[in-house]
């Protein structure tokens, strides 16, 4: 016979299990709510915010200063590295210690079109971090010793990291083939490029004066009311130049296509790219491209499932190969890319079946496949919006471009409207036009574009 204490413990475990089960069911229920941003102007600066419930706020300053817009190689990297360094009022150490005392995160990064300065902190600390961002963009000291002793070594390390990744090299090469200049400018200059020849403290300061002028940046917040954000921007962003010191501009993106082959001794990668979609705030937005990317797919996100995407089925004979499809959006263009990374023999084995999978989609898409692809594309958009960081850059870029924030809810609705015929048309147009194909690795084994049925 079981003792009373044992029975009591069993009863407690049963009660906990029941409570946890009910809790899990409650959490699994779909959450309602909107991802929409409220937008406006403060001190002539474009601002947007959404007041998501929670104790943490994410704040970002998004500037039109990505590699597409840099007047000289390496300037975007250098400007990004100067973020949160010493200003006229605060030393680097003071900025670090104050951020630590408040319990926060500071970060900066750049993309092909944007430079993002960000902070994540407790909601009540919004005034401090708005003031800090204002100080960073107006009072940073672009000291020669910081550039030469701290920033140049970091740029050189990034160059080495880039050259050590065949997939990164192939992706940058595909961008160069697709767009040449502008969006085609590499995210990281190669190690053979004499960066020091193009970058000096005065040049970085001049670039900052253009990038941080009112027409060229926006401030976006998640977890803050629009009135609060506008109030503190009005108070602290008072010394921002109304016009840039020079015009930051780039020609409208034009797709070219072509093929490039780069020898590499440390790995192999093949990137096949086609014209894609712009961001929803751009002029060439096509939600069907995102659905096509989801239909081609990549590694399974479902536990214990090997997946059933077209790309996984096409690469089944090379289980150790990394294969992934991505639709990357920019302000006026985009790139639909298929990336393969692994041994040269595996890439050669599956490259043609991958292209054949795209050809099969151009011939027809079943209702079940379309439904799964639309659901996945919609999920990724909404997940991107809920994660906050993903939507901050897109929202800021949309405000800079045409005053329209990136509204996740609207994008998800656009995915619902995609038909099988639209997906087929995108796949067919990709195959009939010129692809951008980059092979990096063992060039004796890696296939040429023409061998796998592509036009370049």
XYZ file of C-alpha atoms in Angstrom:
456
model
C 0.000 0.000 0.000
C 1.265 3.445 -0.884
C 1.959 5.817 1.967
C -0.017 9.036 2.395
C 3.060 11.153 1.538
C 3.570 9.287 -1.750
C -0.086 9.742 -2.667
C 0.174 13.433 -1.842
C 3.202 13.856 -4.092
C 1.409 12.058 -6.934
C -1.600 14.327 -6.505
C 0.626 17.410 -6.625
C 2.335 16.179 -9.813
C -1.051 15.491 -11.391
C -2.262 18.973 -10.485
C 0.896 20.565 -11.913
C 0.596 18.531 -15.111
C -3.039 19.604 -15.498
C -2.157 23.282 -14.928
C 0.780 23.140 -17.342
C -1.411 21.483 -19.971
C -4.052 24.206 -19.652
C -1.330 26.869 -19.771
C 0.179 25.393 -22.892
C -3.212 25.279 -24.583
C -3.770 28.909 -23.684
C -0.386 29.975 -25.051
C -0.956 28.011 -28.230
C -4.056 29.996 -29.070
C -3.461 32.479 -31.865
C -2.830 35.950 -30.535
C -4.862 38.819 -31.833
C -3.501 42.287 -32.330
C -2.002 44.514 -34.958
C 1.575 45.074 -36.064
C 0.704 48.457 -37.602
C 2.896 51.499 -36.981
C 1.761 55.025 -36.201
C 3.937 57.454 -38.153
C 4.543 61.174 -38.239
C 7.181 63.918 -38.027
C 9.091 65.360 -35.074
C 11.606 68.171 -35.609
C 11.248 67.435 -39.327
C 12.419 63.840 -38.733
C 10.267 60.891 -39.740
C 9.255 58.772 -36.742
C 7.139 55.645 -36.350
C 6.147 53.561 -33.367
C 3.839 50.807 -32.220
C 2.891 50.443 -28.586
C 3.305 46.735 -28.046
C 2.469 45.545 -24.554
C 5.492 44.728 -22.433
C 8.205 46.210 -20.225
C 10.905 46.412 -22.937
C 11.293 48.965 -25.725
C 13.351 48.569 -28.895
C 14.538 51.789 -30.526
C 16.323 52.170 -33.846
C 17.699 54.976 -35.952
C 17.668 53.843 -39.590
C 19.857 55.869 -41.970
C 20.142 55.682 -45.749
C 23.843 54.842 -45.514
C 24.232 51.202 -46.548
C 26.906 50.020 -48.970
C 24.663 50.966 -51.891
C 25.017 54.643 -50.980
C 28.612 54.888 -49.775
C 30.640 57.216 -52.030
C 33.866 55.261 -51.361
C 34.570 51.634 -50.376
C 34.523 50.930 -46.656
C 32.837 54.158 -45.523
C 29.677 52.395 -44.365
C 31.725 49.908 -42.336
C 33.740 52.686 -40.738
C 30.682 54.801 -39.879
C 28.952 51.777 -38.336
C 32.026 51.038 -36.209
C 32.120 54.606 -34.876
C 28.615 54.201 -33.416
C 28.597 54.547 -29.608
C 32.236 55.643 -29.532
C 33.247 58.836 -27.706
C 31.149 61.949 -28.266
C 31.657 65.565 -27.192
C 29.797 64.868 -23.926
C 30.476 61.206 -23.182
C 33.490 58.931 -23.450
C 33.117 55.421 -24.846
C 33.569 54.055 -21.319
C 30.840 56.295 -19.901
C 28.388 55.191 -22.620
C 29.166 51.565 -21.828
C 28.815 51.957 -18.061
C 25.571 53.940 -18.255
C 24.043 51.363 -20.603
C 25.082 48.595 -18.205
C 23.655 50.378 -15.162
C 20.303 50.803 -16.908
C 20.193 47.163 -18.002
C 20.144 47.477 -21.786
C 21.623 46.445 -25.110
C 23.331 48.681 -27.678
C 23.989 47.519 -31.211
C 24.678 48.709 -34.720
C 24.768 47.005 -38.098
C 24.466 47.815 -41.764
C 22.926 46.244 -44.840
C 23.092 47.007 -48.537
C 20.828 50.021 -48.130
C 20.712 51.012 -44.482
C 22.793 51.704 -41.408
C 20.960 50.901 -38.166
C 21.819 52.165 -34.675
C 19.739 50.366 -32.077
C 19.030 50.025 -28.388
C 16.869 47.709 -26.317
C 15.979 48.797 -22.792
C 13.339 49.027 -20.071
C 10.367 51.077 -21.178
C 10.833 53.901 -18.638
C 14.352 54.633 -19.953
C 13.182 55.909 -23.355
C 14.322 59.535 -22.733
C 17.922 58.518 -22.012
C 18.305 56.407 -25.138
C 16.657 58.946 -27.450
C 19.132 61.490 -26.086
C 22.021 59.053 -26.585
C 21.105 58.419 -30.231
C 20.844 62.175 -30.826
C 24.302 62.601 -29.333
C 25.763 59.769 -31.430
C 24.586 61.251 -34.727
C 25.537 64.868 -33.953
C 28.542 64.775 -31.602
C 30.604 61.648 -32.307
C 34.356 62.303 -32.401
C 35.866 60.811 -35.551
C 39.344 60.618 -34.045
C 42.251 59.426 -36.229
C 43.658 57.114 -33.544
C 40.287 55.375 -33.131
C 40.049 54.804 -36.880
C 43.577 53.444 -37.266
C 43.964 51.535 -33.994
C 40.457 50.184 -33.415
C 38.361 50.307 -36.575
C 40.799 49.354 -39.339
C 41.797 46.111 -37.532
C 38.110 45.181 -37.208
C 37.494 45.856 -40.902
C 40.468 43.638 -41.772
C 39.075 40.848 -39.581
C 35.713 41.143 -41.345
C 37.504 40.885 -44.684
C 39.227 37.663 -43.568
C 35.961 36.251 -42.251
C 34.287 37.059 -45.559
C 37.065 35.407 -47.589
C 36.798 32.318 -45.374
C 33.138 31.769 -46.279
C 32.538 30.464 -49.824
C 28.778 30.943 -49.390
C 29.184 34.612 -48.429
C 31.505 35.135 -51.377
C 29.062 33.463 -53.767
C 26.138 35.523 -52.454
C 28.032 38.806 -52.842
C 29.194 37.729 -56.285
C 25.596 36.968 -57.316
C 24.553 40.461 -56.185
C 27.350 41.984 -58.235
C 26.287 40.001 -61.299
C 22.642 40.918 -60.794
C 22.944 44.648 -60.156
C 26.573 45.660 -60.890
C 26.852 48.891 -58.884
C 24.415 50.103 -56.249
C 22.881 46.987 -54.726
C 25.714 45.024 -56.303
C 28.418 46.668 -54.171
C 29.837 43.975 -51.819
C 28.874 44.148 -48.165
C 32.540 43.596 -47.296
C 35.444 44.829 -49.438
C 37.898 42.108 -50.386
C 41.266 41.884 -48.626
C 43.031 43.020 -51.792
C 41.197 46.367 -51.681
C 43.338 49.054 -49.983
C 40.621 50.362 -47.646
C 42.998 52.816 -45.984
C 43.399 54.494 -49.379
C 39.728 55.501 -49.366
C 38.949 56.054 -45.676
C 40.146 58.852 -43.429
C 38.537 60.575 -40.411
C 37.459 63.589 -42.435
C 35.783 61.387 -45.038
C 33.875 59.427 -42.390
C 32.764 62.681 -40.749
C 31.564 64.072 -44.099
C 29.631 60.868 -44.781
C 28.021 61.074 -41.331
C 26.915 64.675 -42.006
C 25.104 63.456 -45.093
C 23.750 60.213 -43.623
C 22.465 61.848 -40.434
C 20.681 64.760 -42.101
C 16.898 64.947 -41.675
C 15.894 63.627 -45.129
C 18.136 60.563 -44.788
C 17.125 58.872 -41.551
C 14.097 57.838 -39.545
C 13.510 56.804 -35.927
C 11.414 53.722 -35.191
C 10.341 52.245 -31.860
C 8.546 49.130 -30.681
C 7.058 49.301 -27.202
C 6.590 53.072 -27.016
C 3.602 55.318 -27.604
C 3.796 57.650 -30.570
C 3.282 60.703 -28.360
C 6.138 59.730 -26.036
C 8.552 59.028 -28.881
C 7.677 62.281 -30.646
C 8.031 64.234 -27.403
C 11.615 63.101 -26.755
C 12.680 63.366 -30.405
C 11.419 66.946 -30.387
C 13.440 67.637 -27.249
C 16.773 66.019 -28.136
C 17.073 66.071 -31.944
C 17.395 69.835 -32.224
C 20.801 70.129 -33.920
C 20.178 67.908 -36.938
C 21.050 69.544 -40.293
C 18.026 70.149 -42.475
C 19.947 69.178 -45.615
C 22.868 66.762 -46.144
C 26.370 68.042 -46.827
C 26.142 66.204 -50.155
C 23.386 64.247 -51.837
C 23.338 60.534 -51.024
C 21.986 58.917 -54.128
C 22.116 55.775 -56.210
C 20.820 55.059 -59.677
C 17.622 53.035 -59.899
C 18.412 49.338 -59.706
C 18.643 47.498 -62.999
C 18.962 43.741 -63.302
C 21.738 42.374 -65.530
C 22.603 38.729 -64.760
C 25.662 36.709 -65.696
C 28.089 34.116 -64.386
C 31.214 34.270 -62.219
C 33.507 31.475 -61.036
C 35.933 31.972 -58.123
C 38.483 29.371 -57.036
C 38.534 28.629 -53.307
C 40.383 25.980 -51.338
C 38.290 25.867 -48.165
C 34.804 24.985 -49.337
C 32.275 25.065 -52.155
C 29.120 27.045 -52.833
C 26.798 27.708 -55.741
C 24.284 30.565 -55.708
C 21.625 30.800 -58.407
C 19.713 34.085 -58.374
C 16.871 35.680 -60.333
C 15.049 39.037 -60.271
C 12.891 39.243 -57.149
C 10.516 41.633 -55.435
C 11.051 45.054 -53.922
C 9.834 45.796 -50.409
C 6.088 46.456 -50.069
C 6.838 50.182 -49.941
C 8.757 49.965 -53.237
C 7.648 50.198 -56.851
C 8.079 46.561 -57.910
C 6.513 44.624 -55.047
C 5.426 41.075 -55.941
C 4.129 38.945 -53.045
C 4.180 35.898 -55.310
C 8.003 35.902 -55.151
C 7.850 35.218 -51.403
C 5.387 32.381 -52.052
C 7.700 30.923 -54.721
C 10.606 31.076 -52.258
C 8.487 29.252 -49.653
C 7.440 26.680 -52.258
C 11.052 25.931 -53.164
C 11.871 26.026 -49.458
C 14.918 24.777 -47.614
C 15.691 22.913 -44.381
C 12.629 21.754 -42.477
C 11.565 23.803 -39.449
C 9.347 20.983 -38.144
C 10.916 18.733 -35.512
C 11.376 15.094 -36.598
C 10.404 15.998 -40.172
C 12.849 15.892 -43.055
C 10.550 18.274 -44.914
C 8.770 18.060 -48.236
C 9.860 21.258 -49.977
C 10.754 21.144 -53.654
C 14.359 21.986 -52.875
C 14.743 19.200 -50.300
C 13.245 16.662 -52.691
C 15.609 17.804 -55.439
C 18.645 17.466 -53.154
C 17.625 14.176 -51.516
C 20.647 12.356 -52.993
C 23.002 14.699 -51.100
C 21.713 14.697 -47.494
C 24.756 16.548 -46.146
C 24.292 19.462 -48.544
C 22.964 22.798 -47.283
C 20.222 24.062 -49.601
C 18.121 27.148 -49.012
C 15.877 29.543 -50.951
C 15.555 33.185 -49.991
C 13.622 36.187 -51.253
C 15.584 39.303 -50.306
C 13.741 42.606 -50.698
C 15.158 46.114 -51.187
C 13.671 49.539 -51.827
C 13.363 49.244 -55.611
C 14.363 45.651 -56.441
C 14.943 42.243 -54.945
C 16.702 38.945 -55.473
C 15.317 35.424 -55.378
C 18.280 33.171 -54.635
C 18.930 29.458 -54.236
C 22.062 28.688 -52.241
C 23.863 25.342 -52.257
C 26.832 24.670 -49.978
C 28.747 21.427 -49.456
C 31.171 19.250 -51.362
C 31.762 20.066 -55.008
C 30.533 16.599 -56.049
C 27.264 16.991 -54.117
C 26.629 20.422 -55.621
C 27.279 19.104 -59.121
C 24.964 16.151 -58.446
C 21.941 18.215 -57.364
C 22.339 21.500 -59.262
C 20.404 20.346 -62.328
C 17.578 18.698 -60.310
C 17.209 22.007 -58.433
C 16.716 23.877 -61.703
C 14.350 21.119 -62.871
C 12.280 21.701 -59.705
C 11.886 25.349 -60.690
C 10.909 24.268 -64.207
C 8.256 21.963 -62.753
C 6.765 24.877 -60.790
C 6.620 26.916 -63.993
C 4.479 24.140 -65.481
C 1.993 23.991 -62.638
C 1.413 24.187 -58.882
C -0.993 21.924 -56.995
C -3.581 23.375 -54.610
C -1.969 21.646 -51.631
C 1.523 22.895 -52.467
C 0.226 26.432 -52.986
C -1.673 26.397 -49.698
C 1.399 25.206 -47.773
C 3.662 27.771 -49.470
C 1.277 30.658 -48.777
C 0.918 29.615 -45.152
C 4.703 29.462 -44.729
C 5.271 32.801 -46.489
C 2.601 34.445 -44.343
C 4.033 32.903 -41.163
C 7.518 34.217 -41.964
C 6.191 37.724 -42.563
C 4.208 37.785 -39.318
C 7.073 36.213 -37.373
C 9.376 38.869 -38.779
C 6.970 41.552 -37.602
C 6.525 40.108 -34.131
C 10.297 39.791 -33.639
C 10.458 43.643 -33.832
C 14.084 43.851 -34.992
C 13.191 42.550 -38.438
C 10.550 45.184 -39.062
C 12.465 48.154 -37.637
C 14.841 48.481 -40.589
C 12.108 47.916 -43.183
C 9.842 50.467 -41.508
C 12.596 53.079 -41.311
C 13.612 52.462 -44.923
C 10.008 52.864 -46.060
C 9.684 56.176 -44.210
C 12.886 57.494 -45.781
C 11.894 56.357 -49.264
C 8.309 57.581 -49.496
C 7.024 58.313 -46.002
C 5.233 54.960 -45.720
C 6.034 52.566 -42.864
C 6.328 48.845 -43.547
C 2.966 47.461 -42.388
C 3.249 43.738 -41.660
C -0.533 43.230 -41.543
C -0.926 44.505 -45.111
C 1.919 42.330 -46.370
C 0.301 39.218 -44.889
C -2.979 40.085 -46.639
C -1.124 40.484 -49.942
C 0.234 36.939 -49.585
C -3.337 35.653 -49.278
C -4.143 37.104 -52.698
C -1.423 35.162 -54.542
C -2.678 32.605 -57.078
C -1.018 29.557 -58.630
C -0.910 31.364 -61.962
C 1.093 34.243 -60.490
C 3.639 31.861 -58.950
C 3.971 29.974 -62.231
C 4.470 33.249 -64.103
C 7.323 34.308 -61.803
C 9.047 30.928 -62.175
C 8.640 31.002 -65.939
C 9.994 34.554 -66.238
C 13.021 33.599 -64.129
C 13.875 30.670 -66.394
C 13.346 32.618 -69.612
C 15.518 35.534 -68.484
C 19.167 35.702 -67.478
C 20.154 34.130 -64.188
C 22.957 35.323 -61.908
C 25.104 32.296 -61.138
C 28.171 32.309 -58.909
C 30.312 29.247 -58.208
C 32.982 29.381 -55.503
C 35.288 26.450 -54.730
C 36.622 23.585 -56.835
C 35.970 24.946 -60.304
C 37.035 21.686 -61.965
C 33.950 20.003 -60.477
C 31.411 22.767 -59.958
C 28.991 23.062 -62.895
C 28.569 25.938 -65.317
C 25.176 27.622 -65.584
C 24.605 26.319 -69.089
C 25.234 22.736 -67.956
C 22.315 22.892 -65.513
C 19.896 24.492 -67.944
C 20.168 28.189 -67.139
C 20.619 31.218 -69.373
C 23.296 33.744 -68.468
